[in-house]
Amino acid sequence: MLPNVLNYAIAFGFFKLVNYAMFFQLPVILSSHFSPSTSNIISSLYSVGMMPGGVVCGWVSDLYGGKRACVIATFMGILCPLLLIFALYMDVIPVTLLLALLALMGCLVGGPNNIITSAVAADLADDPSIKGNNKALGTVTGIINGSGSVTAALGQLAIPILYNWGKEAEVGYRYVWYFLIVCTIVGTSLLGSRITKELYGDAEGASLLNQTQRRGGYESISTNEKV
């Protein structure tokens, strides 16, 4: 059994859920304040922000030295306060600020969704049970992607329920935004082992690399030994 596969699948599902909720629900949420056509145009800023998200996320990952999980955590950490702003002040946010926030949120969500598969593949490739088997690695990565889609689909079912609760409490979509914050935090927490490995596993990894090189290559022989 490969380590962290279940964690990765669920984490990817939560990130996909946030993405799908934003993508599909934004026009509906905005329609309470704007006309349907205007709501669609405004919500498209989220999709526009997703386009450079992968590039920005990859660039930041390079700055981090390839620590993809740390980049994902950073992006999700910035996203949570923005979701909270939407939860509390959605009805009074100026249009200009709304457009800027949606584009930024698209970048913050789109980037991690693009590179999380790379983070998963890098982690699983280091596992001894894979042993360089690219076919097995591709299969496991595909399972993680598929399981994440199922998790995201099931999570979507909670959004109408949360909206009805918010409607009864006269707070609109506030509970939906809170739900997305929780999903973001839980998804990031499930990457904790990978984040810890990237932050504190460098020394251990270097030691393991040296051992591997000694086993795979020529070990030094003392000149004092007799042949």
mmCIF file of N, CA and C in Angstrom, residues 56-194:
data_model
loop_
_atom_site.group_PDB
_atom_site.id
_atom_site.type_symbol
_atom_site.label_atom_id
_atom_site.label_comp_id
_atom_site.label_asym_id
_atom_site.label_seq_id
_atom_site.Cartn_x
_atom_site.Cartn_y
_atom_site.Cartn_z
ATOM 1 N N VAL A 56 2.076 31.226 -12.511
ATOM 2 C CA VAL A 56 2.519 31.892 -11.278
ATOM 3 C C VAL A 56 2.893 30.859 -10.223
ATOM 4 N N CYS A 57 2.063 29.823 -10.114
ATOM 5 C CA CYS A 57 2.318 28.783 -9.112
ATOM 6 C C CYS A 57 3.624 28.047 -9.423
ATOM 7 N N GLY A 58 3.878 27.766 -10.697
ATOM 8 C CA GLY A 58 5.130 27.117 -11.076
ATOM 9 C C GLY A 58 6.329 27.999 -10.818
ATOM 10 N N TRP A 59 6.172 29.297 -11.092
ATOM 11 C CA TRP A 59 7.279 30.236 -10.853
ATOM 12 C C TRP A 59 7.602 30.327 -9.368
ATOM 13 N N VAL A 60 6.550 30.419 -8.544
ATOM 14 C CA VAL A 60 6.762 30.475 -7.092
ATOM 15 C C VAL A 60 7.362 29.161 -6.600
ATOM 16 N N SER A 61 6.948 28.065 -7.218
ATOM 17 C CA SER A 61 7.513 26.762 -6.843
ATOM 18 C C SER A 61 9.017 26.734 -7.096
ATOM 19 N N ASP A 62 9.445 27.338 -8.194
ATOM 20 C CA ASP A 62 10.883 27.419 -8.470
ATOM 21 C C ASP A 62 11.596 28.255 -7.414
ATOM 22 N N LEU A 63 10.933 29.327 -6.979
ATOM 23 C CA LEU A 63 11.527 30.154 -5.930
ATOM 24 C C LEU A 63 11.651 29.381 -4.625
ATOM 25 N N TYR A 64 10.711 28.490 -4.379
ATOM 26 C CA TYR A 64 10.735 27.651 -3.193
ATOM 27 C C TYR A 64 11.720 26.488 -3.341
ATOM 28 N N GLY A 65 12.342 26.357 -4.479
ATOM 29 C CA GLY A 65 13.241 25.234 -4.706
ATOM 30 C C GLY A 65 12.509 23.959 -5.049
ATOM 31 N N GLY A 66 11.364 24.081 -5.735
ATOM 32 C CA GLY A 66 10.603 22.901 -6.126
ATOM 33 C C GLY A 66 9.702 22.350 -5.047
ATOM 34 N N LYS A 67 9.506 23.083 -3.965
ATOM 35 C CA LYS A 67 8.643 22.621 -2.866
ATOM 36 C C LYS A 67 7.177 22.916 -3.217
ATOM 37 N N ARG A 68 6.573 22.028 -4.004
ATOM 38 C CA ARG A 68 5.240 22.273 -4.540
ATOM 39 C C ARG A 68 4.173 22.278 -3.455
ATOM 40 N N ALA A 69 4.275 21.345 -2.515
ATOM 41 C CA ALA A 69 3.273 21.292 -1.450
ATOM 42 C C ALA A 69 3.291 22.563 -0.603
ATOM 43 N N CYS A 70 4.470 23.120 -0.387
ATOM 44 C CA CYS A 70 4.579 24.371 0.363
ATOM 45 C C CYS A 70 3.939 25.522 -0.418
ATOM 46 N N VAL A 71 4.081 25.492 -1.733
ATOM 47 C CA VAL A 71 3.460 26.522 -2.566
ATOM 48 C C VAL A 71 1.941 26.399 -2.494
ATOM 49 N N ILE A 72 1.445 25.166 -2.570
ATOM 50 C CA ILE A 72 0.002 24.954 -2.475
ATOM 51 C C ILE A 72 -0.516 25.470 -1.143
ATOM 52 N N ALA A 73 0.189 25.162 -0.063
ATOM 53 C CA ALA A 73 -0.224 25.630 1.264
ATOM 54 C C ALA A 73 -0.213 27.154 1.341
ATOM 55 N N THR A 74 0.781 27.775 0.728
ATOM 56 C CA THR A 74 0.861 29.236 0.731
ATOM 57 C C THR A 74 -0.318 29.856 -0.006
ATOM 58 N N PHE A 75 -0.610 29.315 -1.183
ATOM 59 C CA PHE A 75 -1.732 29.829 -1.968
ATOM 60 C C PHE A 75 -3.051 29.636 -1.241
ATOM 61 N N MET A 76 -3.238 28.464 -0.637
ATOM 62 C CA MET A 76 -4.476 28.200 0.094
ATOM 63 C C MET A 76 -4.578 29.082 1.346
ATOM 64 N N GLY A 77 -3.433 29.366 1.951
ATOM 65 C CA GLY A 77 -3.433 30.254 3.112
ATOM 66 C C GLY A 77 -3.857 31.672 2.751
ATOM 67 N N ILE A 78 -3.504 32.116 1.555
ATOM 68 C CA ILE A 78 -3.943 33.438 1.095
ATOM 69 C C ILE A 78 -5.413 33.405 0.693
ATOM 70 N N LEU A 79 -5.863 32.260 0.179
ATOM 71 C CA LEU A 79 -7.247 32.151 -0.282
ATOM 72 C C LEU A 79 -8.251 32.228 0.863
ATOM 73 N N CYS A 80 -7.927 31.650 2.010
ATOM 74 C CA CYS A 80 -8.883 31.589 3.124
ATOM 75 C C CYS A 80 -9.383 32.968 3.570
ATOM 76 N N PRO A 81 -8.501 33.960 3.776
ATOM 77 C CA PRO A 81 -9.021 35.288 4.151
ATOM 78 C C PRO A 81 -9.905 35.909 3.071
ATOM 79 N N LEU A 82 -9.605 35.634 1.808
ATOM 80 C CA LEU A 82 -10.433 36.177 0.733
ATOM 81 C C LEU A 82 -11.827 35.552 0.755
ATOM 82 N N LEU A 83 -11.894 34.247 1.014
ATOM 83 C CA LEU A 83 -13.199 33.590 1.153
ATOM 84 C C LEU A 83 -13.968 34.154 2.335
ATOM 85 N N LEU A 84 -13.246 34.469 3.402
ATOM 86 C CA LEU A 84 -13.901 35.057 4.580
ATOM 87 C C LEU A 84 -14.453 36.440 4.262
ATOM 88 N N ILE A 85 -13.717 37.206 3.459
ATOM 89 C CA ILE A 85 -14.209 38.522 3.039
ATOM 90 C C ILE A 85 -15.507 38.374 2.259
ATOM 91 N N PHE A 86 -15.563 37.398 1.370
ATOM 92 C CA PHE A 86 -16.786 37.161 0.607
ATOM 93 C C PHE A 86 -17.925 36.729 1.521
ATOM 94 N N ALA A 87 -17.601 35.929 2.544
ATOM 95 C CA ALA A 87 -18.640 35.457 3.458
ATOM 96 C C ALA A 87 -19.260 36.600 4.247
ATOM 97 N N LEU A 88 -18.455 37.568 4.644
ATOM 98 C CA LEU A 88 -18.935 38.631 5.525
ATOM 99 C C LEU A 88 -19.381 39.884 4.778
ATOM 100 N N TYR A 89 -18.749 40.176 3.634
ATOM 101 C CA TYR A 89 -18.988 41.463 2.987
ATOM 102 C C TYR A 89 -19.389 41.340 1.519
ATOM 103 N N MET A 90 -19.882 40.174 1.133
ATOM 104 C CA MET A 90 -20.234 39.960 -0.269
ATOM 105 C C MET A 90 -21.229 40.991 -0.781
ATOM 106 N N ASP A 91 -22.160 41.368 0.056
ATOM 107 C CA ASP A 91 -23.244 42.255 -0.389
ATOM 108 C C ASP A 91 -22.815 43.715 -0.514
ATOM 109 N N VAL A 92 -21.670 44.076 0.060
ATOM 110 C CA VAL A 92 -21.272 45.492 0.065
ATOM 111 C C VAL A 92 -19.934 45.726 -0.625
ATOM 112 N N ILE A 93 -19.357 44.700 -1.218
ATOM 113 C CA ILE A 93 -18.059 44.856 -1.895
ATOM 114 C C ILE A 93 -18.246 45.687 -3.158
ATOM 115 N N PRO A 94 -17.457 46.744 -3.358
ATOM 116 C CA PRO A 94 -17.533 47.508 -4.610
ATOM 117 C C PRO A 94 -17.217 46.635 -5.818
ATOM 118 N N VAL A 95 -17.797 46.990 -6.937
ATOM 119 C CA VAL A 95 -17.653 46.164 -8.139
ATOM 120 C C VAL A 95 -16.186 46.038 -8.554
ATOM 121 N N THR A 96 -15.450 47.141 -8.519
ATOM 122 C CA THR A 96 -14.038 47.101 -8.921
ATOM 123 C C THR A 96 -13.239 46.146 -8.048
ATOM 124 N N LEU A 97 -13.446 46.235 -6.743
ATOM 125 C CA LEU A 97 -12.754 45.330 -5.820
ATOM 126 C C LEU A 97 -13.212 43.893 -6.035
ATOM 127 N N LEU A 98 -14.496 43.718 -6.310
ATOM 128 C CA LEU A 98 -15.028 42.382 -6.571
ATOM 129 C C LEU A 98 -14.331 41.731 -7.766
ATOM 130 N N LEU A 99 -14.159 42.487 -8.834
ATOM 131 C CA LEU A 99 -13.491 41.961 -10.022
ATOM 132 C C LEU A 99 -12.046 41.561 -9.713
ATOM 133 N N ALA A 100 -11.350 42.421 -8.975
ATOM 134 C CA ALA A 100 -9.956 42.133 -8.638
ATOM 135 C C ALA A 100 -9.849 40.893 -7.755
ATOM 136 N N LEU A 101 -10.746 40.775 -6.784
ATOM 137 C CA LEU A 101 -10.709 39.631 -5.879
ATOM 138 C C LEU A 101 -11.013 38.329 -6.614
ATOM 139 N N LEU A 102 -11.964 38.369 -7.523
ATOM 140 C CA LEU A 102 -12.311 37.157 -8.269
ATOM 141 C C LEU A 102 -11.138 36.695 -9.135
ATOM 142 N N ALA A 103 -10.465 37.636 -9.787
ATOM 143 C CA ALA A 103 -9.303 37.272 -10.602
ATOM 144 C C ALA A 103 -8.193 36.691 -9.732
ATOM 145 N N LEU A 104 -7.975 37.306 -8.566
ATOM 146 C CA LEU A 104 -6.945 36.807 -7.655
ATOM 147 C C LEU A 104 -7.300 35.428 -7.127
ATOM 148 N N MET A 105 -8.567 35.227 -6.785
ATOM 149 C CA MET A 105 -9.001 33.931 -6.280
ATOM 150 C C MET A 105 -8.883 32.853 -7.365
ATOM 151 N N GLY A 106 -9.142 33.229 -8.606
ATOM 152 C CA GLY A 106 -8.959 32.281 -9.701
ATOM 153 C C GLY A 106 -7.517 31.826 -9.817
ATOM 154 N N CYS A 107 -6.602 32.762 -9.643
ATOM 155 C CA CYS A 107 -5.174 32.438 -9.687
ATOM 156 C C CYS A 107 -4.789 31.540 -8.512
ATOM 157 N N LEU A 108 -5.306 31.841 -7.322
ATOM 158 C CA LEU A 108 -4.962 31.089 -6.120
ATOM 159 C C LEU A 108 -5.519 29.671 -6.156
ATOM 160 N N VAL A 109 -6.682 29.491 -6.765
ATOM 161 C CA VAL A 109 -7.288 28.157 -6.842
ATOM 162 C C VAL A 109 -6.751 27.384 -8.044
ATOM 163 N N GLY A 110 -6.622 28.062 -9.179
ATOM 164 C CA GLY A 110 -6.203 27.384 -10.405
ATOM 165 C C GLY A 110 -4.778 26.874 -10.344
ATOM 166 N N GLY A 111 -3.875 27.662 -9.758
ATOM 167 C CA GLY A 111 -2.478 27.248 -9.685
ATOM 168 C C GLY A 111 -2.282 25.941 -8.936
ATOM 169 N N PRO A 112 -2.719 25.842 -7.671
ATOM 170 C CA PRO A 112 -2.566 24.576 -6.937
ATOM 171 C C PRO A 112 -3.255 23.396 -7.601
ATOM 172 N N ASN A 113 -4.412 23.617 -8.221
ATOM 173 C CA ASN A 113 -5.081 22.517 -8.911
ATOM 174 C C ASN A 113 -4.253 22.011 -10.095
ATOM 175 N N ASN A 114 -3.429 22.887 -10.654
ATOM 176 C CA ASN A 114 -2.594 22.485 -11.789
ATOM 177 C C ASN A 114 -1.336 21.741 -11.364
ATOM 178 N N ILE A 115 -0.772 22.101 -10.208
ATOM 179 C CA ILE A 115 0.514 21.507 -9.833
ATOM 180 C C ILE A 115 0.397 20.419 -8.775
ATOM 181 N N ILE A 116 -0.796 20.220 -8.213
ATOM 182 C CA ILE A 116 -0.905 19.211 -7.156
ATOM 183 C C ILE A 116 -0.605 17.823 -7.703
ATOM 184 N N THR A 117 -0.964 17.581 -8.965
ATOM 185 C CA THR A 117 -0.650 16.282 -9.567
ATOM 186 C C THR A 117 0.857 16.079 -9.649
ATOM 187 N N SER A 118 1.593 17.157 -9.945
ATOM 188 C CA SER A 118 3.055 17.057 -9.980
ATOM 189 C C SER A 118 3.612 16.773 -8.596
ATOM 190 N N ALA A 119 3.020 17.411 -7.583
ATOM 191 C CA ALA A 119 3.464 17.172 -6.211
ATOM 192 C C ALA A 119 3.222 15.729 -5.809
ATOM 193 N N VAL A 120 2.070 15.194 -6.193
ATOM 194 C CA VAL A 120 1.742 13.804 -5.892
ATOM 195 C C VAL A 120 2.713 12.862 -6.597
ATOM 196 N N ALA A 121 2.950 13.112 -7.886
ATOM 197 C CA ALA A 121 3.840 12.246 -8.657
ATOM 198 C C ALA A 121 5.254 12.268 -8.091
ATOM 199 N N ALA A 122 5.720 13.440 -7.676
ATOM 200 C CA ALA A 122 7.075 13.549 -7.121
ATOM 201 C C ALA A 122 7.192 12.776 -5.818
ATOM 202 N N ASP A 123 6.148 12.833 -4.996
ATOM 203 C CA ASP A 123 6.183 12.131 -3.722
ATOM 204 C C ASP A 123 6.118 10.625 -3.928
ATOM 205 N N LEU A 124 5.226 10.182 -4.798
ATOM 206 C CA LEU A 124 5.072 8.742 -5.020
ATOM 207 C C LEU A 124 6.281 8.147 -5.737
ATOM 208 N N ALA A 125 6.922 8.938 -6.589
ATOM 209 C CA ALA A 125 8.097 8.432 -7.311
ATOM 210 C C ALA A 125 9.238 8.093 -6.354
ATOM 211 N N ASP A 126 9.258 8.761 -5.189
ATOM 212 C CA ASP A 126 10.308 8.488 -4.207
ATOM 213 C C ASP A 126 10.034 7.233 -3.395
ATOM 214 N N ASP A 127 8.829 6.693 -3.497
ATOM 215 C CA ASP A 127 8.475 5.538 -2.685
ATOM 216 C C ASP A 127 9.152 4.275 -3.225
ATOM 217 N N PRO A 128 9.751 3.451 -2.360
ATOM 218 C CA PRO A 128 10.455 2.245 -2.835
ATOM 219 C C PRO A 128 9.542 1.257 -3.554
ATOM 220 N N SER A 129 8.244 1.240 -3.223
ATOM 221 C CA SER A 129 7.342 0.275 -3.843
ATOM 222 C C SER A 129 7.083 0.580 -5.316
ATOM 223 N N ILE A 130 7.319 1.837 -5.722
ATOM 224 C CA ILE A 130 7.161 2.181 -7.142
ATOM 225 C C ILE A 130 8.362 1.694 -7.947
ATOM 226 N N LYS A 131 9.583 1.953 -7.410
ATOM 227 C CA LYS A 131 10.823 1.485 -8.032
ATOM 228 C C LYS A 131 10.933 1.881 -9.505
ATOM 229 N N GLY A 132 10.585 3.117 -9.805
ATOM 230 C CA GLY A 132 10.730 3.603 -11.173
ATOM 231 C C GLY A 132 9.704 3.080 -12.148
ATOM 232 N N ASN A 133 8.648 2.430 -11.663
ATOM 233 C CA ASN A 133 7.607 1.892 -12.536
ATOM 234 C C ASN A 133 6.675 3.024 -12.949
ATOM 235 N N ASN A 134 6.899 3.600 -14.114
ATOM 236 C CA ASN A 134 6.109 4.738 -14.557
ATOM 237 C C ASN A 134 4.649 4.365 -14.797
ATOM 238 N N LYS A 135 4.424 3.127 -15.203
ATOM 239 C CA LYS A 135 3.052 2.682 -15.441
ATOM 240 C C LYS A 135 2.269 2.672 -14.138
ATOM 241 N N ALA A 136 2.873 2.129 -13.087
ATOM 242 C CA ALA A 136 2.206 2.107 -11.788
ATOM 243 C C ALA A 136 2.000 3.523 -11.260
ATOM 244 N N LEU A 137 2.996 4.372 -11.464
ATOM 245 C CA LEU A 137 2.888 5.758 -11.015
ATOM 246 C C LEU A 137 1.740 6.466 -11.724
ATOM 247 N N GLY A 138 1.618 6.258 -13.031
ATOM 248 C CA GLY A 138 0.529 6.874 -13.779
ATOM 249 C C GLY A 138 -0.828 6.361 -13.343
ATOM 250 N N THR A 139 -0.897 5.064 -13.035
ATOM 251 C CA THR A 139 -2.166 4.482 -12.583
ATOM 252 C C THR A 139 -2.600 5.076 -11.254
ATOM 253 N N VAL A 140 -1.657 5.154 -10.313
ATOM 254 C CA VAL A 140 -1.988 5.698 -8.997
ATOM 255 C C VAL A 140 -2.377 7.169 -9.096
ATOM 256 N N THR A 141 -1.651 7.927 -9.909
ATOM 257 C CA THR A 141 -1.986 9.337 -10.090
ATOM 258 C C THR A 141 -3.374 9.487 -10.699
ATOM 259 N N GLY A 142 -3.710 8.617 -11.657
ATOM 260 C CA GLY A 142 -5.046 8.646 -12.248
ATOM 261 C C GLY A 142 -6.128 8.314 -11.239
ATOM 262 N N ILE A 143 -5.850 7.357 -10.355
ATOM 263 C CA ILE A 143 -6.811 7.010 -9.304
ATOM 264 C C ILE A 143 -7.039 8.198 -8.384
ATOM 265 N N ILE A 144 -5.962 8.902 -8.054
ATOM 266 C CA ILE A 144 -6.085 10.073 -7.182
ATOM 267 C C ILE A 144 -6.937 11.153 -7.855
ATOM 268 N N ASN A 145 -6.694 11.380 -9.143
ATOM 269 C CA ASN A 145 -7.489 12.384 -9.868
ATOM 270 C C ASN A 145 -8.952 11.988 -9.914
ATOM 271 N N GLY A 146 -9.218 10.712 -10.227
ATOM 272 C CA GLY A 146 -10.604 10.260 -10.301
ATOM 273 C C GLY A 146 -11.307 10.311 -8.961
ATOM 274 N N SER A 147 -10.619 9.882 -7.913
ATOM 275 C CA SER A 147 -11.208 9.930 -6.575
ATOM 276 C C SER A 147 -11.478 11.363 -6.149
ATOM 277 N N GLY A 148 -10.576 12.270 -6.540
ATOM 278 C CA GLY A 148 -10.796 13.682 -6.219
ATOM 279 C C GLY A 148 -12.037 14.226 -6.886
ATOM 280 N N SER A 149 -12.300 13.803 -8.107
ATOM 281 C CA SER A 149 -13.509 14.254 -8.813
ATOM 282 C C SER A 149 -14.769 13.755 -8.115
ATOM 283 N N VAL A 150 -14.718 12.518 -7.622
ATOM 284 C CA VAL A 150 -15.878 11.973 -6.896
ATOM 285 C C VAL A 150 -16.121 12.762 -5.610
ATOM 286 N N THR A 151 -15.054 13.040 -4.878
ATOM 287 C CA THR A 151 -15.181 13.827 -3.649
ATOM 288 C C THR A 151 -15.760 15.204 -3.935
ATOM 289 N N ALA A 152 -15.289 15.829 -5.006
ATOM 290 C CA ALA A 152 -15.795 17.155 -5.370
ATOM 291 C C ALA A 152 -17.268 17.097 -5.753
ATOM 292 N N ALA A 153 -17.651 16.052 -6.479
ATOM 293 C CA ALA A 153 -19.045 15.919 -6.897
ATOM 294 C C ALA A 153 -19.965 15.726 -5.693
ATOM 295 N N LEU A 154 -19.546 14.899 -4.751
ATOM 296 C CA LEU A 154 -20.364 14.673 -3.561
ATOM 297 C C LEU A 154 -20.451 15.941 -2.712
ATOM 298 N N GLY A 155 -19.355 16.685 -2.641
ATOM 299 C CA GLY A 155 -19.363 17.916 -1.857
ATOM 300 C C GLY A 155 -20.308 18.966 -2.408
ATOM 301 N N GLN A 156 -20.519 18.923 -3.722
ATOM 302 C CA GLN A 156 -21.432 19.885 -4.339
ATOM 303 C C GLN A 156 -22.855 19.729 -3.809
ATOM 304 N N LEU A 157 -23.188 18.526 -3.361
ATOM 305 C CA LEU A 157 -24.541 18.282 -2.862
ATOM 306 C C LEU A 157 -24.819 19.056 -1.579
ATOM 307 N N ALA A 158 -23.768 19.434 -0.872
ATOM 308 C CA ALA A 158 -23.962 20.162 0.384
ATOM 309 C C ALA A 158 -24.281 21.633 0.160
ATOM 310 N N ILE A 159 -23.946 22.162 -1.004
ATOM 311 C CA ILE A 159 -24.108 23.600 -1.236
ATOM 312 C C ILE A 159 -25.568 24.044 -1.200
ATOM 313 N N PRO A 160 -26.522 23.361 -1.860
ATOM 314 C CA PRO A 160 -27.926 23.790 -1.743
ATOM 315 C C PRO A 160 -28.449 23.732 -0.317
ATOM 316 N N ILE A 161 -28.010 22.728 0.437
ATOM 317 C CA ILE A 161 -28.447 22.612 1.831
ATOM 318 C C ILE A 161 -27.932 23.790 2.647
ATOM 319 N N LEU A 162 -26.657 24.115 2.467
ATOM 320 C CA LEU A 162 -26.073 25.240 3.195
ATOM 321 C C LEU A 162 -26.723 26.554 2.796
ATOM 322 N N TYR A 163 -27.061 26.681 1.521
ATOM 323 C CA TYR A 163 -27.726 27.902 1.078
ATOM 324 C C TYR A 163 -29.100 28.044 1.714
ATOM 325 N N ASN A 164 -29.837 26.943 1.823
ATOM 326 C CA ASN A 164 -31.156 26.995 2.470
ATOM 327 C C ASN A 164 -31.035 27.375 3.940
ATOM 328 N N TRP A 165 -30.004 26.856 4.606
ATOM 329 C CA TRP A 165 -29.781 27.250 5.992
ATOM 330 C C TRP A 165 -29.468 28.737 6.087
ATOM 331 N N GLY A 166 -28.636 29.223 5.179
ATOM 332 C CA GLY A 166 -28.314 30.646 5.175
ATOM 333 C C GLY A 166 -29.515 31.509 4.847
ATOM 334 N N LYS A 167 -30.353 31.002 3.965
ATOM 335 C CA LYS A 167 -31.555 31.746 3.602
ATOM 336 C C LYS A 167 -32.493 31.870 4.789
ATOM 337 N N GLU A 168 -32.638 30.781 5.560
ATOM 338 C CA GLU A 168 -33.483 30.823 6.748
ATOM 339 C C GLU A 168 -32.899 31.754 7.806
ATOM 340 N N ALA A 169 -31.574 31.804 7.884
ATOM 341 C CA ALA A 169 -30.925 32.689 8.859
ATOM 342 C C ALA A 169 -30.734 34.101 8.319
ATOM 343 N N GLU A 170 -31.167 34.337 7.081
ATOM 344 C CA GLU A 170 -31.071 35.648 6.425
ATOM 345 C C GLU A 170 -29.622 36.120 6.288
ATOM 346 N N VAL A 171 -28.737 35.173 5.959
ATOM 347 C CA VAL A 171 -27.328 35.534 5.724
ATOM 348 C C VAL A 171 -26.894 35.127 4.319
ATOM 349 N N GLY A 172 -27.828 34.712 3.480
ATOM 350 C CA GLY A 172 -27.518 34.389 2.099
ATOM 351 C C GLY A 172 -26.585 33.202 1.959
ATOM 352 N N TYR A 173 -25.507 33.412 1.214
ATOM 353 C CA TYR A 173 -24.567 32.327 0.922
ATOM 354 C C TYR A 173 -23.420 32.250 1.929
ATOM 355 N N ARG A 174 -23.578 32.878 3.078
ATOM 356 C CA ARG A 174 -22.465 32.927 4.036
ATOM 357 C C ARG A 174 -22.011 31.540 4.455
ATOM 358 N N TYR A 175 -22.935 30.633 4.702
ATOM 359 C CA TYR A 175 -22.551 29.290 5.123
ATOM 360 C C TYR A 175 -21.821 28.538 4.011
ATOM 361 N N VAL A 176 -22.154 28.861 2.776
ATOM 362 C CA VAL A 176 -21.445 28.235 1.657
ATOM 363 C C VAL A 176 -19.980 28.670 1.649
ATOM 364 N N TRP A 177 -19.740 29.951 1.868
ATOM 365 C CA TRP A 177 -18.363 30.444 1.913
ATOM 366 C C TRP A 177 -17.611 29.828 3.089
ATOM 367 N N TYR A 178 -18.272 29.709 4.235
ATOM 368 C CA TYR A 178 -17.647 29.058 5.382
ATOM 369 C C TYR A 178 -17.275 27.608 5.039
ATOM 370 N N PHE A 179 -18.161 26.945 4.325
ATOM 371 C CA PHE A 179 -17.914 25.564 3.910
ATOM 372 C C PHE A 179 -16.681 25.478 3.027
ATOM 373 N N LEU A 180 -16.526 26.420 2.119
ATOM 374 C CA LEU A 180 -15.356 26.428 1.239
ATOM 375 C C LEU A 180 -14.074 26.697 2.024
ATOM 376 N N ILE A 181 -14.158 27.530 3.047
ATOM 377 C CA ILE A 181 -12.992 27.775 3.908
ATOM 378 C C ILE A 181 -12.578 26.487 4.603
ATOM 379 N N VAL A 182 -13.562 25.761 5.140
ATOM 380 C CA VAL A 182 -13.264 24.498 5.819
ATOM 381 C C VAL A 182 -12.645 23.503 4.841
ATOM 382 N N CYS A 183 -13.188 23.428 3.629
ATOM 383 C CA CYS A 183 -12.638 22.521 2.620
ATOM 384 C C CYS A 183 -11.189 22.874 2.291
ATOM 385 N N THR A 184 -10.907 24.155 2.198
ATOM 386 C CA THR A 184 -9.547 24.600 1.903
ATOM 387 C C THR A 184 -8.588 24.215 3.015
ATOM 388 N N ILE A 185 -9.004 24.420 4.253
ATOM 389 C CA ILE A 185 -8.147 24.107 5.400
ATOM 390 C C ILE A 185 -7.918 22.602 5.505
ATOM 391 N N VAL A 186 -8.986 21.819 5.358
ATOM 392 C CA VAL A 186 -8.857 20.362 5.465
ATOM 393 C C VAL A 186 -7.975 19.820 4.342
ATOM 394 N N GLY A 187 -8.198 20.296 3.110
ATOM 395 C CA GLY A 187 -7.387 19.833 1.992
ATOM 396 C C GLY A 187 -5.911 20.130 2.181
ATOM 397 N N THR A 188 -5.617 21.328 2.679
ATOM 398 C CA THR A 188 -4.216 21.689 2.929
ATOM 399 C C THR A 188 -3.632 20.854 4.055
ATOM 400 N N SER A 189 -4.420 20.594 5.092
ATOM 401 C CA SER A 189 -3.940 19.791 6.223
ATOM 402 C C SER A 189 -3.586 18.373 5.793
ATOM 403 N N LEU A 190 -4.321 17.839 4.833
ATOM 404 C CA LEU A 190 -4.049 16.482 4.367
ATOM 405 C C LEU A 190 -2.721 16.387 3.616
ATOM 406 N N LEU A 191 -2.190 17.516 3.203
ATOM 407 C CA LEU A 191 -0.863 17.544 2.571
ATOM 408 C C LEU A 191 0.239 17.778 3.588
ATOM 409 N N GLY A 192 -0.119 17.716 4.871
ATOM 410 C CA GLY A 192 0.839 18.032 5.928
ATOM 411 C C GLY A 192 2.093 17.183 5.895
ATOM 412 N N SER A 193 1.938 15.876 5.620
ATOM 413 C CA SER A 193 3.114 15.000 5.598
ATOM 414 C C SER A 193 4.077 15.390 4.481
ATOM 415 N N ARG A 194 3.519 15.753 3.320
ATOM 416 C CA ARG A 194 4.364 16.171 2.202
ATOM 417 C C ARG A 194 5.025 17.519 2.498
#
